[in-house]
Coordinates of C-alpha atoms (C1' of nucleotides) in Angstrom, one line a residue:
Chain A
X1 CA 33.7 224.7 -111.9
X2 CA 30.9 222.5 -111.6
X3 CA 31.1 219.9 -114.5
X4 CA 27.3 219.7 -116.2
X5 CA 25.0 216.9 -115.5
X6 CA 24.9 214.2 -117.8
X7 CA 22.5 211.7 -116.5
X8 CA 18.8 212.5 -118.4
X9 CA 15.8 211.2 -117.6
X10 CA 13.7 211.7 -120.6
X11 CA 10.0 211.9 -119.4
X12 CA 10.5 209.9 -116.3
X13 CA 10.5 212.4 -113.1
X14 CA 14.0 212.6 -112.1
X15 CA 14.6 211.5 -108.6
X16 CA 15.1 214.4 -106.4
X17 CA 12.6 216.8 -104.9
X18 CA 12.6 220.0 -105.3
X19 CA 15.2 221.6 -102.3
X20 CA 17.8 218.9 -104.4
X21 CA 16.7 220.5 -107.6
X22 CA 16.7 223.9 -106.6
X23 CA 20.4 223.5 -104.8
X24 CA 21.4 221.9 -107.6
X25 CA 20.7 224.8 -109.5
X26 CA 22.3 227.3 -107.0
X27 CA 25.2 225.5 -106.7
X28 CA 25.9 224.9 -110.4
X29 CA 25.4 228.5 -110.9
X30 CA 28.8 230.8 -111.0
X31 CA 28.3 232.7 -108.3
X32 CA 26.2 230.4 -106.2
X33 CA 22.9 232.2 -106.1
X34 CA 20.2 232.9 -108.7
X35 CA 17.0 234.6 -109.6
X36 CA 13.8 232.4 -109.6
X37 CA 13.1 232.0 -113.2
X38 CA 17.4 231.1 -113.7
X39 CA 16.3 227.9 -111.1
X40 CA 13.5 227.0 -113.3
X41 CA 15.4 227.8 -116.3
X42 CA 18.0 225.4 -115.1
X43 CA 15.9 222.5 -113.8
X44 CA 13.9 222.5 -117.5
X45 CA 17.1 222.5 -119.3
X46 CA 18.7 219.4 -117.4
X47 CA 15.2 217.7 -116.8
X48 CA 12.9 217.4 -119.2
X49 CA 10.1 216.0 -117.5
X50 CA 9.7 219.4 -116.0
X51 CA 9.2 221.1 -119.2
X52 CA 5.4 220.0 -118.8
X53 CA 3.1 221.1 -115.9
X54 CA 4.8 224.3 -115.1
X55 CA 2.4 225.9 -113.1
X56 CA 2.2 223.0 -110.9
X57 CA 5.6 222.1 -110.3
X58 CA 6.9 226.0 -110.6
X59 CA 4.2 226.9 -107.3
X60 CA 5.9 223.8 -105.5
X61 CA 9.6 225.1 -105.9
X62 CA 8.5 228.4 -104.6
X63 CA 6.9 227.1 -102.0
X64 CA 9.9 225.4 -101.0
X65 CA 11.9 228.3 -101.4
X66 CA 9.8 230.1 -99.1
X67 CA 9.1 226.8 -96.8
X68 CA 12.6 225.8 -96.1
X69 CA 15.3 227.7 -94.2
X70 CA 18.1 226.3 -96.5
X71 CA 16.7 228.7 -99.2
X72 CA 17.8 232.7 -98.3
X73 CA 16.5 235.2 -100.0
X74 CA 19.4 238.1 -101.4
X75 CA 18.1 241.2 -102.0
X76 CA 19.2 242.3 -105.9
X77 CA 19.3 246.2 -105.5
X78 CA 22.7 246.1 -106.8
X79 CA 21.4 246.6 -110.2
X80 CA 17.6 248.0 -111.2
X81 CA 16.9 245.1 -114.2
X82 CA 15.5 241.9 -113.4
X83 CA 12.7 241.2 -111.0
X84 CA 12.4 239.5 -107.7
X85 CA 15.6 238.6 -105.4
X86 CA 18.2 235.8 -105.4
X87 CA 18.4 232.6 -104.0
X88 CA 21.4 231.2 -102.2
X89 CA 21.8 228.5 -99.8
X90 CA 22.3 228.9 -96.2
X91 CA 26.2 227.7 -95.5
X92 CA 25.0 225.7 -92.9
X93 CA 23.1 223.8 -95.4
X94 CA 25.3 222.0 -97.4
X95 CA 25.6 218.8 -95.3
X96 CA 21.5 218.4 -96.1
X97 CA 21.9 215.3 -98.6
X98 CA 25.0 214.1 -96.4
X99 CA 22.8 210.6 -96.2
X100 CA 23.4 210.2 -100.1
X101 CA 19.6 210.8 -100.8
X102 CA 18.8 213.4 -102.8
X103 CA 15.4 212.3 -102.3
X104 CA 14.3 212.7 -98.6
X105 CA 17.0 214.0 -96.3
X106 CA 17.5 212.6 -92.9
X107 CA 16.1 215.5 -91.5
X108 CA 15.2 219.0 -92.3
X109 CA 17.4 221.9 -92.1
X110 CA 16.1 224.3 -90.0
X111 CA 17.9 227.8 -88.3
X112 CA 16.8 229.2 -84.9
X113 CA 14.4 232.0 -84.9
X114 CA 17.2 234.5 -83.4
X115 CA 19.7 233.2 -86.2
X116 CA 16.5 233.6 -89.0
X117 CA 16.6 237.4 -87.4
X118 CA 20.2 238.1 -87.6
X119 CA 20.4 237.1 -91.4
X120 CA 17.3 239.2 -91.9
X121 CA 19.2 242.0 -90.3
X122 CA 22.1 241.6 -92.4
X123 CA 19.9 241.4 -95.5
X124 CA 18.1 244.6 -94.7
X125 CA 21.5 245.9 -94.3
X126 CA 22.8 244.9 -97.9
X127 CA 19.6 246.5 -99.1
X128 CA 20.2 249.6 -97.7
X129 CA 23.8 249.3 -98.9
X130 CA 22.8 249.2 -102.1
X131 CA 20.2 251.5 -101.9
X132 CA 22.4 254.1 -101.0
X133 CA 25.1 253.6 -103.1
X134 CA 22.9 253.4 -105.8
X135 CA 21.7 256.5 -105.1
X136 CA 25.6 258.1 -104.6
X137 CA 26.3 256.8 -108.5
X138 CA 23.5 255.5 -110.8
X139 CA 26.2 255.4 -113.6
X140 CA 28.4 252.1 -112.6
X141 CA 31.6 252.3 -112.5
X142 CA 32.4 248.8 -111.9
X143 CA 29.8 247.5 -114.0
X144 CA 31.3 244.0 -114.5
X145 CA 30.7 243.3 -111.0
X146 CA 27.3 243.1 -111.6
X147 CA 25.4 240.3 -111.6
X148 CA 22.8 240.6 -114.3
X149 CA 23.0 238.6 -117.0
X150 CA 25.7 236.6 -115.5
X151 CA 24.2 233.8 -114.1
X152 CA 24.3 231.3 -117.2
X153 CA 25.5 228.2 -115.9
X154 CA 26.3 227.2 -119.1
X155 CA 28.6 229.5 -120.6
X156 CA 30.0 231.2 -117.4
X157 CA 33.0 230.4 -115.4
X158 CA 34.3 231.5 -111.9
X159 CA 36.9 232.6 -113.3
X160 CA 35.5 235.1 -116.0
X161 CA 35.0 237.6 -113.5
X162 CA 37.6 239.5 -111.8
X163 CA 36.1 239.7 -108.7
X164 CA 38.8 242.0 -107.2
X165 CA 39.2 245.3 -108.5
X166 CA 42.4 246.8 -109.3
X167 CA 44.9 247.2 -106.0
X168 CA 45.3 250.4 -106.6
X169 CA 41.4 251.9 -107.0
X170 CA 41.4 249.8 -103.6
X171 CA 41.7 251.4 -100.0
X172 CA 44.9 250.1 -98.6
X173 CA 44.4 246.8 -96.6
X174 CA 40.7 246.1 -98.1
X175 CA 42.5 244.2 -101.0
X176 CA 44.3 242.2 -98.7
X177 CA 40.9 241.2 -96.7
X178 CA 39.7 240.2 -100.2
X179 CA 42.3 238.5 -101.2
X180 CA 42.9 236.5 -98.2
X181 CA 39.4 235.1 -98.2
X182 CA 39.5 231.3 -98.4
X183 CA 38.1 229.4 -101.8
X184 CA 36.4 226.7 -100.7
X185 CA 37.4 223.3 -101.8
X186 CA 35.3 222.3 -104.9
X187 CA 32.9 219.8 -105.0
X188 CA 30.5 219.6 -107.7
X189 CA 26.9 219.3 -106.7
X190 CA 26.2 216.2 -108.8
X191 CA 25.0 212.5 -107.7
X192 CA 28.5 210.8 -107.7
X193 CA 30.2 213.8 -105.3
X194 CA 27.0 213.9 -102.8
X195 CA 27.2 210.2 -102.3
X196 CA 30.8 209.7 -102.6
X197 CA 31.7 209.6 -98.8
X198 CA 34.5 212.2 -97.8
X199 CA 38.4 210.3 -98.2
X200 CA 40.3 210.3 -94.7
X201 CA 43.2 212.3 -96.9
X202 CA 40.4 214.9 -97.4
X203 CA 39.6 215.2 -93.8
X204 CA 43.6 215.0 -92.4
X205 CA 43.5 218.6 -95.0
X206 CA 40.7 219.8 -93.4
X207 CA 42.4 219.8 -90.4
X208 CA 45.3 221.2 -91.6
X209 CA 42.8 223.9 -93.4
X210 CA 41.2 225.0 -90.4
X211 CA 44.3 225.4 -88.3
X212 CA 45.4 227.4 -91.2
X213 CA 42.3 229.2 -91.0
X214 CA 42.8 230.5 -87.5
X215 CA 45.7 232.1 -88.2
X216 CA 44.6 233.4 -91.2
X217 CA 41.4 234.8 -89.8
X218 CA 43.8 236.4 -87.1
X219 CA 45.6 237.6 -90.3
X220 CA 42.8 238.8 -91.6
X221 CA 41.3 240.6 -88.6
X222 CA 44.3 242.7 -88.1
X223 CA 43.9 243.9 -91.6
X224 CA 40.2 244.8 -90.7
X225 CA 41.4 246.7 -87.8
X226 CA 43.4 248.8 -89.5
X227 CA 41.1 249.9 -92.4
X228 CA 38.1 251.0 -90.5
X229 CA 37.7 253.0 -87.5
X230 CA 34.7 251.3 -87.1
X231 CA 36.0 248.5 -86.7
X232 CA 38.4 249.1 -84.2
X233 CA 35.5 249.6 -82.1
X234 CA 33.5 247.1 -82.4
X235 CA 35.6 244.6 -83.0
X236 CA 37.2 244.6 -79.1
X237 CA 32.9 243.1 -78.8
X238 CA 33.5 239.9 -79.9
X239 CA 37.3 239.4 -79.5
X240 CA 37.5 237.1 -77.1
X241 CA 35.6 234.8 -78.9
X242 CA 37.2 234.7 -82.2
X243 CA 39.9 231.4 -81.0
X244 CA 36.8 229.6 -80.4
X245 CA 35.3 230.4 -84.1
X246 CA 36.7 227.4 -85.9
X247 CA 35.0 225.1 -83.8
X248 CA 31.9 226.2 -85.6
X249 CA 30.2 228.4 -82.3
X250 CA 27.6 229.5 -84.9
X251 CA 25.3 231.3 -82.4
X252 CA 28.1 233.2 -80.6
X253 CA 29.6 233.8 -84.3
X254 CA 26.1 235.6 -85.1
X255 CA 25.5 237.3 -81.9
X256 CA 28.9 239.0 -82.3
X257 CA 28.7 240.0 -85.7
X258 CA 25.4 241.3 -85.2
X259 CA 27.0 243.6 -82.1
X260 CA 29.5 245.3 -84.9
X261 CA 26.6 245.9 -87.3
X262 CA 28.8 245.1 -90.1
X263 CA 27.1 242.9 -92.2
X264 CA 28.7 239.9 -93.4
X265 CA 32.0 241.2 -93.4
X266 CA 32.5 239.9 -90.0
X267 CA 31.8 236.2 -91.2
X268 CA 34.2 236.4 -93.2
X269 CA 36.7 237.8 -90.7
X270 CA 35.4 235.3 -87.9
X271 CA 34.3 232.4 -89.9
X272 CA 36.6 231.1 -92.6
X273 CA 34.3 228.3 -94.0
X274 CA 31.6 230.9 -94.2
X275 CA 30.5 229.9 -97.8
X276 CA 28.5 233.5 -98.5
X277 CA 31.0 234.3 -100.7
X278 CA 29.0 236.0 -103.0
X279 CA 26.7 237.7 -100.7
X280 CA 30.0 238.9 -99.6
X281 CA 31.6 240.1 -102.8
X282 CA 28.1 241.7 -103.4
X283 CA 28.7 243.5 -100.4
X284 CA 32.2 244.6 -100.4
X285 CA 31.3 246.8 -103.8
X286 CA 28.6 248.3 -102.2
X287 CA 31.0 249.2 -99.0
X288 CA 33.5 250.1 -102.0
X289 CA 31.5 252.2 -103.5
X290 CA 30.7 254.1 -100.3
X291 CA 33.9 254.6 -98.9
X292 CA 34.8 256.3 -102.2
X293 CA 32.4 258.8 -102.1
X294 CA 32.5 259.5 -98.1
X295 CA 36.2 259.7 -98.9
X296 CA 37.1 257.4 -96.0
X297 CA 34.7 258.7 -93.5
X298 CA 32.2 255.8 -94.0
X299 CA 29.1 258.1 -91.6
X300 CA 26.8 255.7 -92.7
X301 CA 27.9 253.2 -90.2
Chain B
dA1 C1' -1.2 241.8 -115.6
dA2 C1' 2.3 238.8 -114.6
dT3 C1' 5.8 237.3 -111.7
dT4 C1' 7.5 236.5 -107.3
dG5 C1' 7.0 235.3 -102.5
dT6 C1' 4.3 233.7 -98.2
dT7 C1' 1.4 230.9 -95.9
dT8 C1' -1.9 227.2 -94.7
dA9 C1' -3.5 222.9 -95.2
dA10 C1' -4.3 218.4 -97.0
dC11 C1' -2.3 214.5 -98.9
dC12 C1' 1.4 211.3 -100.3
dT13 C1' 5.9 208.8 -99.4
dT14 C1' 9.7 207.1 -96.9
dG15 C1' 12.9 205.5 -93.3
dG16 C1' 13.3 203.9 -88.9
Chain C
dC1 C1' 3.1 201.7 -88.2
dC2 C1' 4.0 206.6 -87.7
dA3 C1' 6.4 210.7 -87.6
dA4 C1' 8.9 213.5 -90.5
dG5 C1' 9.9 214.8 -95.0
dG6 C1' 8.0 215.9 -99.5
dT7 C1' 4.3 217.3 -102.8
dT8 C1' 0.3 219.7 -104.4
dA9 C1' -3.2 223.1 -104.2
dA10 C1' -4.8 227.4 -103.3
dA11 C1' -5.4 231.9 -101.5
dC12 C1' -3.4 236.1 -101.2
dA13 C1' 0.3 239.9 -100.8
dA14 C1' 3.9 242.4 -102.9
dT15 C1' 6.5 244.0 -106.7
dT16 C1' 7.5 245.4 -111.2

DNA sequence: AATTGTTTAACCTTGG
DNA sequence: CCAAGGTTAAACAATT
């Protein structure tokens, strides 16, 4: 769990821009993405320089949300309250500061027009997800996996939620995809860890963790296959290409997952490091939901 | 009506 | 210096 910031800067303006502010934000937050007024909400709590000027600074942080690729937009139709999406960072992103400067980065993140479109598709996917599952069950049963009111940074803790319901409510196999997926190393998203270079023991593991990976994502898939029909046949798409995965082949990773129209489940199954975790948690209830009530059938694909 | 999001455009700042 | 990154302003659409 990200440990809080400490370092104040009274009325002086605290040196980061906005993306460094904003990230901050997301990544301190429990499940890595938030709502627009959580990012201001956070930024005036740790800096209170920005508790003046609102208007001004509050249309520069949007712009930059909508300016900069690093900033993805997730819909929120899992629940009706709140308005306006969430904000997560692109996975991709995360090496942005890697010069130490949470000032001015070395050079702006920026996706592909054909990758832009794949993550749109998926998003328009989640959205219908959610659309229809909320229309299956307006009464939730799994409320807890919602994400309203849950995105304190302050009080909240990854590990409050059980983000895995019980085995046995579970279709055979799904648990084991969920279970399976990889927690990411922490690294709090403070000054000291952005600038701190990476130790050679932590890159000998990360070796070690992506060879691990491979097998696990082999693992992993051959759960997949054997939950969903659907799967089985669009999967034989893109296997070829899952040895190469862990070398990072983004585009090829995105080209085949878009052939198998299953959103973000197939980074997961083809991407270990994919850092979407949430997105895909947020997912996997909606898919939950609907397997449920098409009793395995799953049409909607 | 207020909030959220998109876009354009000018200007400022920084690193190479 | 200058190109790229960052900030600010502003108009406007969309959503709730």
């Amino acid at each position: 769990m990200p440990r809080p910031l400490k370092v104040t800067y009274g009325d002086q303006k605290p040196p980061y821009s906005y993306i460094s502010l904003t990230a901050m934000a997301i990544m301190h937050s429990p499940h890595k993405m938030l709502p627009l007024s959580e990012i201001y909400r956070f930024i005036m709590d740790k800096f209170p320089y920005y508790r003046n000027n609102m208007q001004k600074w509050q249309n520069s942080l949007r712009h930059n949300l909508s300016f900069n690729d690093c900033f993805i937009k997730v819909p929120r139709n899992i629940s009706k309250a709140g308005k306006g999406s969430y904000w997560t960072l692109h996975p991709k992103a995360l090496g942005m500061f890697e010069n130490g400067s949470l000032l001015r980065r070395r050079k702006r993140f920026r996706v592909k027009q054909l990758e832009k479109d794949l993550i749109n598709s998926d998003l328009a996917a989640i959205s219908a997800y959610s659309a229809a599952a909320a229309q299956i069950n307006s009464t939730d049963p799994h409320a807890e996996w919602n994400l309203t009111n849950d995105n304190d940074y302050r009080t909240s803790t990854l590990k409050q939620k059980q983000y895995y319901v019980e085995p046995a409510t579970v279709p055979l196999g799904v648990t084991d995809l969920v279970d399976s997926i990889p927690v990411r190393p922490k690294r709090a998203f403070t000054i000291e860890s952005l600038i701190a270079p990476e130790t050679s023991s932590g890159m000998a593991r990360s070796a070690v963790h992506d060879a691990r990976s491979i097998a696990q994502a082999a693992h992993r898939k051959q759960v997949f296959l054997n939950t969903s029909s659907r799967c089985v046949e669009a999967i034989p798409d893109v296997g070829s290409t899952t040895a190469n995965l862990a070398q990072s082949n983004f585009n090829q990773l995105m080209t085949a997952h878009h052939q198998t129209h299953l959103p973000l489940i197939t980074h997961y199954l083809y991407n270990p490091q994919h850092t979407l975790n949430t997105m895909y948690i947020y997912q996997h209830k909606q898919l939950h939901d609907l397997r449920n009530h098409f009793n395995g059938s799953l049409s909607i694909f």
